[in-house]
Coordinates of C-alpha atoms and ligand atoms in Angstrom, one line a residue:
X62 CA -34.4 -4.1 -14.2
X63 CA -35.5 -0.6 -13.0
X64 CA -38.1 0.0 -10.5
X65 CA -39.7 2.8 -9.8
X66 CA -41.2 4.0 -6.3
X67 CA -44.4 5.3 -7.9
X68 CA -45.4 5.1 -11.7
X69 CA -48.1 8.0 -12.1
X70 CA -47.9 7.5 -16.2
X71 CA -49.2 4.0 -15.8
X72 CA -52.2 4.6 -14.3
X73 CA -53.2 8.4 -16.1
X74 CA -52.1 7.0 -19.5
X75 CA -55.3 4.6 -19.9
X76 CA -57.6 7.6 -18.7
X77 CA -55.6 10.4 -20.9
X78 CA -59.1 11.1 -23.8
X79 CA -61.4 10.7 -20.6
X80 CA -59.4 13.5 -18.7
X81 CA -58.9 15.8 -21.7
X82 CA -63.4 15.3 -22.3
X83 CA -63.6 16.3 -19.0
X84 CA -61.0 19.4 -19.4
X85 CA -62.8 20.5 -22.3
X86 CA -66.2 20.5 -20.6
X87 CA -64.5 22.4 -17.4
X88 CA -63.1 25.3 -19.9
X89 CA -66.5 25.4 -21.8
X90 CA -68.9 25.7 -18.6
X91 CA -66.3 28.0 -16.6
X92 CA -66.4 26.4 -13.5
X93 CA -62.9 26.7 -12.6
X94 CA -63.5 27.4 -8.9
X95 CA -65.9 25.4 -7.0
X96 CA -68.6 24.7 -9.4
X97 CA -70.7 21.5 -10.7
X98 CA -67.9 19.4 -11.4
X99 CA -66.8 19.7 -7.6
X100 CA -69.7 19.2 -6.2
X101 CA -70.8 16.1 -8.3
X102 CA -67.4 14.6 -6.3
X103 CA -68.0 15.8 -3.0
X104 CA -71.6 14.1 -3.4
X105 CA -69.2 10.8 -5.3
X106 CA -66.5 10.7 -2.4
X107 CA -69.2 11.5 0.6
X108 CA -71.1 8.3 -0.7
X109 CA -67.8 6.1 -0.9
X110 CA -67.1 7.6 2.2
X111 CA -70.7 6.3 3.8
X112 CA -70.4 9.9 5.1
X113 CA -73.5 12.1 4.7
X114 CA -71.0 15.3 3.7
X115 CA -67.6 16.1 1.9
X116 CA -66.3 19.0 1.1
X117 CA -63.8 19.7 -1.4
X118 CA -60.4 22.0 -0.8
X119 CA -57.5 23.3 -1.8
X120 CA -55.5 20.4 -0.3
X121 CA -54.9 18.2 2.8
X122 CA -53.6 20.7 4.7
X123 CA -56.4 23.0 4.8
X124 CA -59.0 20.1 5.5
X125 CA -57.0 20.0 8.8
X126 CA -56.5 23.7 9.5
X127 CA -60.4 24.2 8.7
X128 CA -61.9 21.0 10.0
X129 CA -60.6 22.6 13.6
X130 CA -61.3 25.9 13.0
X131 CA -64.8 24.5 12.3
X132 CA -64.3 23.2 15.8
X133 CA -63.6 25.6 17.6
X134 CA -59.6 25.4 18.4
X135 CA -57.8 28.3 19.1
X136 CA -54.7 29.7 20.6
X137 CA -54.1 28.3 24.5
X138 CA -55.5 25.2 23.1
X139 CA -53.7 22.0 22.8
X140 CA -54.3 19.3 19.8
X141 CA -53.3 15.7 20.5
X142 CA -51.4 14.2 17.5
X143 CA -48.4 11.7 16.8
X144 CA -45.2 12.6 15.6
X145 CA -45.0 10.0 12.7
X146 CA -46.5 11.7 9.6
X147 CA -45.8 14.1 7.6
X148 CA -45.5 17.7 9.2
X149 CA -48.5 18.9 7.6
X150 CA -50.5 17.3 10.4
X151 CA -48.7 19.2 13.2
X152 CA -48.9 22.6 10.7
X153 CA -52.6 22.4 10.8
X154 CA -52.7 22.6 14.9
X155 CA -50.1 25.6 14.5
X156 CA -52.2 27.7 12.2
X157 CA -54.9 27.6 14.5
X158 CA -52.8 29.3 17.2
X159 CA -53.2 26.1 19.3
X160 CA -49.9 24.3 20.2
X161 CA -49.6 20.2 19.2
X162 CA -49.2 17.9 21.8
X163 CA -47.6 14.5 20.7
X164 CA -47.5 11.2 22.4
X165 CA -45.7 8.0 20.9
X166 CA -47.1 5.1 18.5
X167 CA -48.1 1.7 18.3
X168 CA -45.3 -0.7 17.4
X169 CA -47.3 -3.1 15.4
X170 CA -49.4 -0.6 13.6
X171 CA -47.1 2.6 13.4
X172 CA -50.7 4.7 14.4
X173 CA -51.5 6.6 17.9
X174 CA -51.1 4.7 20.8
X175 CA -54.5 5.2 22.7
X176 CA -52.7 4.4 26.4
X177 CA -50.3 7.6 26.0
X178 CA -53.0 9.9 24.3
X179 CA -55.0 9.0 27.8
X180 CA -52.0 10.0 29.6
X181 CA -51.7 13.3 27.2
X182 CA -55.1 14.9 28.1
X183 CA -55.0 17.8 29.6
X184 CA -57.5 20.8 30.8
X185 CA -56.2 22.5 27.7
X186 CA -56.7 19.6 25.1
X187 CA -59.3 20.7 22.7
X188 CA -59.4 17.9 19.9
X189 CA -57.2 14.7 18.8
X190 CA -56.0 13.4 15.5
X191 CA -55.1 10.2 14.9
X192 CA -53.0 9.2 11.8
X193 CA -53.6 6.8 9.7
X194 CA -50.3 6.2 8.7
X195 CA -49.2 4.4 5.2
X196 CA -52.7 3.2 4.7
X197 CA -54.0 1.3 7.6
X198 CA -56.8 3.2 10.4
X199 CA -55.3 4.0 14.3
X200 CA -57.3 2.2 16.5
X201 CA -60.2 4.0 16.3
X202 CA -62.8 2.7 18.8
X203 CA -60.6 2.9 22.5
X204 CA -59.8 6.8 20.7
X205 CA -62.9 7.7 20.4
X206 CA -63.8 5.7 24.2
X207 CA -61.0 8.4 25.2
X208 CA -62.4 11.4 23.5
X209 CA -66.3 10.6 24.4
X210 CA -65.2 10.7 28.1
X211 CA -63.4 14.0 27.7
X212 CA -66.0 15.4 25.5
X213 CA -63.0 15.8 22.6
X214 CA -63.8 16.1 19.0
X215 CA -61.3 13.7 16.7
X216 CA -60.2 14.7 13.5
X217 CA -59.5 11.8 11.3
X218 CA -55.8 12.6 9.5
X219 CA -57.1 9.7 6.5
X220 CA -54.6 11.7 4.4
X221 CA -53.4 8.0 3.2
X222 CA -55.9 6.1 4.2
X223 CA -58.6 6.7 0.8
X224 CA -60.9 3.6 0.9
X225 CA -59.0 2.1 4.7
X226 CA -61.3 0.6 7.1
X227 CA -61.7 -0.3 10.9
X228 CA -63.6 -2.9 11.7
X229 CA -66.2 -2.2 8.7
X230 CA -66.3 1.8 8.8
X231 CA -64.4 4.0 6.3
X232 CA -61.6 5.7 7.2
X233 CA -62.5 9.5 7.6
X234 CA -66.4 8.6 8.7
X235 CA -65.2 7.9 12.1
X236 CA -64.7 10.9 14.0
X237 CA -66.2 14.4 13.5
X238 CA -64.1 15.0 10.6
X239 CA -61.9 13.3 8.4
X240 CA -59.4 15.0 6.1
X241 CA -58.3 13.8 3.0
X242 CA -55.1 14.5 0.8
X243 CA -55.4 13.7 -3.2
X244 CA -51.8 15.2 -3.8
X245 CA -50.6 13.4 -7.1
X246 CA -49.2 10.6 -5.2
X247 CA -51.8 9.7 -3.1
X248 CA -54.2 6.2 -3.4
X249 CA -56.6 8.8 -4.7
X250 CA -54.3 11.4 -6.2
X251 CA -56.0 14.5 -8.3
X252 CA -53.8 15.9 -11.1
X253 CA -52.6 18.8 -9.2
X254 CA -53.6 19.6 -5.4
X255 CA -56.7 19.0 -3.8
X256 CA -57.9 17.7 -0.6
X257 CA -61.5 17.5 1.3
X258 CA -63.4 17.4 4.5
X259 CA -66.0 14.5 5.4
X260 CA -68.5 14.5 8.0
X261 CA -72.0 13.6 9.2
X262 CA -72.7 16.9 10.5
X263 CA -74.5 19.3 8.6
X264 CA -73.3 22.0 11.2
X265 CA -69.3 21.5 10.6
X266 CA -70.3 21.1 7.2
X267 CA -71.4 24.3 7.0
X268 CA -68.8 25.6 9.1
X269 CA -65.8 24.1 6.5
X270 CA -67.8 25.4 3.3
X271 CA -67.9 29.2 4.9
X272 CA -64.4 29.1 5.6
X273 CA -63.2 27.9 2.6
X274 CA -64.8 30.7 1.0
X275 CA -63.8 33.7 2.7
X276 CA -66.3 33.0 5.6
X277 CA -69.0 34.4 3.0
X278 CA -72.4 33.2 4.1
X279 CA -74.0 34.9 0.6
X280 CA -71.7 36.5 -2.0
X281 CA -69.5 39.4 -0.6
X282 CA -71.2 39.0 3.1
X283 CA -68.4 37.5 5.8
X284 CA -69.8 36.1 8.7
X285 CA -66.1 35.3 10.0
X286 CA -62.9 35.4 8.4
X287 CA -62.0 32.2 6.5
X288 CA -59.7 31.6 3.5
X289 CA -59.5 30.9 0.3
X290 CA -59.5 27.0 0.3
X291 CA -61.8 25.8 -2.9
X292 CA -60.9 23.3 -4.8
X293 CA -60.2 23.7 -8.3
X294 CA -62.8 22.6 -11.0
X295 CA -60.4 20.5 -13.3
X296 CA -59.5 18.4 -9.7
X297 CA -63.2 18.0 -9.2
X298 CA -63.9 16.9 -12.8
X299 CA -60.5 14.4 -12.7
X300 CA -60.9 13.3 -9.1
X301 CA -64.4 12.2 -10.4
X302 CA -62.7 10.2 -13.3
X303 CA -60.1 8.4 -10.5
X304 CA -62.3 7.7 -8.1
X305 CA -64.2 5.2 -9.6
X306 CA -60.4 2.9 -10.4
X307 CA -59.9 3.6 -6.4
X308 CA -61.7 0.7 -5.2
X309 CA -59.2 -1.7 -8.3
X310 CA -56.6 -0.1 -7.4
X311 CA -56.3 -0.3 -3.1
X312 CA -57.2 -4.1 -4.5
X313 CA -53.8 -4.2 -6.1
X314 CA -52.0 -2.6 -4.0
X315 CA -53.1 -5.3 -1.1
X316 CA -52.1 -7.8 -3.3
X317 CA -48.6 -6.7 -4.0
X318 CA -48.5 -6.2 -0.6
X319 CA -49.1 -9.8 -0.2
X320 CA -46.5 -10.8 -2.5
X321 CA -44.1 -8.7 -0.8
X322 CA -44.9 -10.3 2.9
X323 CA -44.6 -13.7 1.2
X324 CA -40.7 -12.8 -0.5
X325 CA -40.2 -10.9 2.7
X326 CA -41.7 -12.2 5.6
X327 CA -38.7 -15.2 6.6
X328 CA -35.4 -12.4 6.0
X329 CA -33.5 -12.1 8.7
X330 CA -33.4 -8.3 9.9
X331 CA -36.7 -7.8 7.8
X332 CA -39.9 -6.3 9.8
X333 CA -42.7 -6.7 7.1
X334 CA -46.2 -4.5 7.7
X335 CA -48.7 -6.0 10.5
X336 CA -52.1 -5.9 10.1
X337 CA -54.4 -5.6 13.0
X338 CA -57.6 -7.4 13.0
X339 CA -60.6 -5.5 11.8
X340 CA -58.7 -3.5 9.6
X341 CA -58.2 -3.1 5.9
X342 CA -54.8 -1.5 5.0
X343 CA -55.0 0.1 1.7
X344 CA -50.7 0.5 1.1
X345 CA -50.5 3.8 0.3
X346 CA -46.9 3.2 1.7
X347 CA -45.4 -0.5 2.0
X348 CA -43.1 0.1 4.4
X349 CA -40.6 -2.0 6.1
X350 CA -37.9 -1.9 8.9
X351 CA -34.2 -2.9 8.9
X352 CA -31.4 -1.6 10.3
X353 CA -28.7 0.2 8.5
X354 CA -31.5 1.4 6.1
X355 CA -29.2 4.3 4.6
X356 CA -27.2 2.1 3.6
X357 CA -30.0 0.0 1.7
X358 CA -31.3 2.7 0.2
X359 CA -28.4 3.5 -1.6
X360 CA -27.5 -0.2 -2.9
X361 CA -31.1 -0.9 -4.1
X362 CA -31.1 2.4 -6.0
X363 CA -27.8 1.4 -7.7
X364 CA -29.8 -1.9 -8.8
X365 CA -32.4 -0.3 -10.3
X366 CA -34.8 -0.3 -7.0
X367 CA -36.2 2.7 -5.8
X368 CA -37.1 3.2 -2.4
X369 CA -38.3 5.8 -0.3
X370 CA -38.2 7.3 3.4
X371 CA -41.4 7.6 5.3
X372 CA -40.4 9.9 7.5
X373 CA -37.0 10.5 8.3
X374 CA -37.4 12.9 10.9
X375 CA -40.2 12.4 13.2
X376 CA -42.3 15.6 13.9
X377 CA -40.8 16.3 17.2
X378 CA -37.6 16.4 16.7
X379 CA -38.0 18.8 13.4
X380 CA -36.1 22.3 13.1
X381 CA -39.5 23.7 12.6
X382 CA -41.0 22.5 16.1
X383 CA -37.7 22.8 18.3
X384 CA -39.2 25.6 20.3
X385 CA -41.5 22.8 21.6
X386 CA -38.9 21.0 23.5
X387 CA -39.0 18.0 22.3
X388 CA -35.9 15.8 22.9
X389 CA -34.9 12.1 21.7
X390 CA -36.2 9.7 23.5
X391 CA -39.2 11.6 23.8
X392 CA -41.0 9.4 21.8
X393 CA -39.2 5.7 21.6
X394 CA -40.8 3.4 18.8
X395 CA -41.3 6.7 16.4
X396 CA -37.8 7.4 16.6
X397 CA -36.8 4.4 16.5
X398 CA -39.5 3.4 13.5
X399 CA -37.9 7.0 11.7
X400 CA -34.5 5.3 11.5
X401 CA -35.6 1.7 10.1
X402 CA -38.4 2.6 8.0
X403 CA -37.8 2.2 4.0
X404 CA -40.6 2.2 1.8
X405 CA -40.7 -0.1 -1.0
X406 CA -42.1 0.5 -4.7
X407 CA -45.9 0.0 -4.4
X408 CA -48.5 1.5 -6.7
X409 CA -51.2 -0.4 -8.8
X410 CA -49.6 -1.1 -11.8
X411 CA -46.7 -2.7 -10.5
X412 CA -46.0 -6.2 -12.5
X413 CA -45.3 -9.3 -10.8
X414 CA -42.0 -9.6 -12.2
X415 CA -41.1 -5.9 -10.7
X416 CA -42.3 -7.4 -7.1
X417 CA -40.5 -10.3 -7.4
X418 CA -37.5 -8.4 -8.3
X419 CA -37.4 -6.0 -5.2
X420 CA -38.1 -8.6 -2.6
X421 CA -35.3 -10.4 -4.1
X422 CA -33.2 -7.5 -4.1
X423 CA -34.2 -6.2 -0.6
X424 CA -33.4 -10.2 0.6
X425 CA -30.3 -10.0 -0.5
X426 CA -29.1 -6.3 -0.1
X427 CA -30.3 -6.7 3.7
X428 CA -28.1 -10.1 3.9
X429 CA -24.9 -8.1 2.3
X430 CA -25.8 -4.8 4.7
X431 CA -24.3 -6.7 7.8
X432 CA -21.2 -6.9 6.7
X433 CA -21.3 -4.1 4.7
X434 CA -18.7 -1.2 5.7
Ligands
PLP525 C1 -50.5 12.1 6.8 C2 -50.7 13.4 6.0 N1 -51.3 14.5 6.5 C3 -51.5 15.6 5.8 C4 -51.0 15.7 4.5 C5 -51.2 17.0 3.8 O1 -51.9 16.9 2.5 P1 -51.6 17.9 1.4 O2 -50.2 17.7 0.9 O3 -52.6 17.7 0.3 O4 -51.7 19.3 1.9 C6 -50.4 14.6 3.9 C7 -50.0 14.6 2.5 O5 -49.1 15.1 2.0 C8 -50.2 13.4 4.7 O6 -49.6 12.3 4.2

């Protein structure tokens, strides 16, 4: 049997005449840039959201960058973050001239740990982003304790976290902002890039639609200088046609996840996803730890499973930020998390038979890997 990690066929082949309709209207109305077809999602994804505003980009990134230039953060600024995610998340602070400050994670939950990011604040700090690594929301409401008594602004990083919650909230409608990625491969995934801002202020709202659009505050007159960060029509018309499966298909995914912690759960050398109460993980990653994961990568590709690494390098310790200083040990359970971590297959349309497959697989593989050579 082959597996594969993600399947994006299986879930745009059922939606292929309702994607072209859509297409077709795009090219016959024009409204390639911005336009009707984005804002009808932005009003779509603000509502499943329960925030008031979302604003549609380019891509993940820029809801980042923009959500603190919207903020205010500058150079001489520092930006609380967490070295487990991708690096886009530590780009964004860079762009705005402000430097990222990381402090470690949570072991059960793989999100910020709020004790360190006390520890973290400085004079300089000007805003925080938690991650809401794989799926599942950091623990939002001692982060925002901490930032209310520091007067910080959070930026929710819900770049795979579409449709998470905490304790009854949506992921993204938590802090001032929250950014979303629908890359391809996301739980929402557009079908090229795209990302978006949501918020309950009208002012940042403002703020994020000037800048991505050239800072205009009327056509061809800048109030500041922004960027080009629009989203594209055809992502606003097909975003509009995913969005309403998102709901089915974090459903699934939590299911298969299910399965998985069932085959999984009593291995030996296995650490299946926790769970913290209050919260609903949506699996954008299934992720588990072992040790000599290399290893068991390679061996469940050559039996037809394919796996993936989520991330093997945390942030810190990344050519790109080695002018930070960062050394091992800086931050112990992300490093260590970076080395065990191996993501299993997990996307909606996953069969049982495939699940039962890899967790039968990863048992035994895992079993074999100690006395492996
Ligand atoms: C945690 C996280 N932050 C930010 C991003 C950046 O999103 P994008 O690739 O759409 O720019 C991604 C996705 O790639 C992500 O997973």
């Amino acid at each position: 049997m082959h597996v594969p990690f993600l399947n994006l066929r299986a879930a745009h082949d059922p939606l292929r005449a309702e994607f072209l309709a859509a297409i077709g209207e795009v090219i016959d109305t024009s409204a390639f840039a911005g336009g009707p077809f984005v804002a009808k999602f932005e009003a779509d994804f603000a509502a499943f959201c329960k925030t008031e505003h979302a604003i549609g980009l380019g891509n993940g990134t820029d809801a980042l960058w923009l959500s603190l230039l919207a903020l205010g953060v500058g150079p001489g600024d520092e930006v609380i973050t967490v070295p487990s995610t991708f690096l886009a998340t530590a780009e964004a602070i860079t762009y705005t001239g402000a430097k990222p400050v990381f402090v470690d994670i949570e072991e059960q939950t793989y999100t910020m740990s709020p004790a360190a990011l006390e520890k973290a604040i400085t004079p300089r700090t000007k805003a925080i982003i938690p991650v809401h690594l794989f799926g599942q929301v950091a623990d939002m409401d001692p982060i925002m304790a901490i930032a209310r008594k520091h007067s910080l602004p959070v930026v929710e990083d819900a770049c795979q976290a579409h449709g998470a919650e905490y304790k009854g909230r949506a992921a993204g409608g938590i802090g001032e902002t929250g950014c979303f990625s629908f890359y391809p491969g996301k739980n929402l995934g557009a079908l090229g890039e795209a990302g978006a801002v949501v918020t309950n202020s009208a002012e940042l709202k403002q703020k994020v639609q000037m800048l991505r659009d050239h800072g205009q505050s009327r056509k061809y007159y800048h109030a500041v200088v922004g960027w080009n960060a629009r989203m594209d029509g055809f992502q606003g018309a097909a975003l509009q046609i995913k969005l309403k499966h998102l709901a089915n298909g974090n459903a699934a995914r939590r299911e298969h996840a299910r399965r998985y912690d069932e085959l999984l759960g009593q291995v030996e050398g296995v650490i299946i996803p926790q769970v913290a109460p209050g919260r609903v993980h949506v699996y954008h990653i299934y992720a588990i730890r072992v040790q000599r994961r290399d290893w068991l990568l390679q061996t469940l590709a050559s039996r037809g499973v394919s796996c993936g690494i989520h991330y093997p390098v945390p942030v810190h310790l990344q050519e790109a930020y080695s002018s930070l200083g960062y050394a091992r040990g800086s931050f112990p359970v992300a490093e260590r998390c970076a080395d065990e971590f191996l993501s299993l297959p997990m996307f909606p349309e996953l069969t049982p038979e495939q699940i039962e497959y890899v967790g039968r697989e990863v048992a035994r593989a895992v079993g074999e890997s100690k006395n492996a050579k």
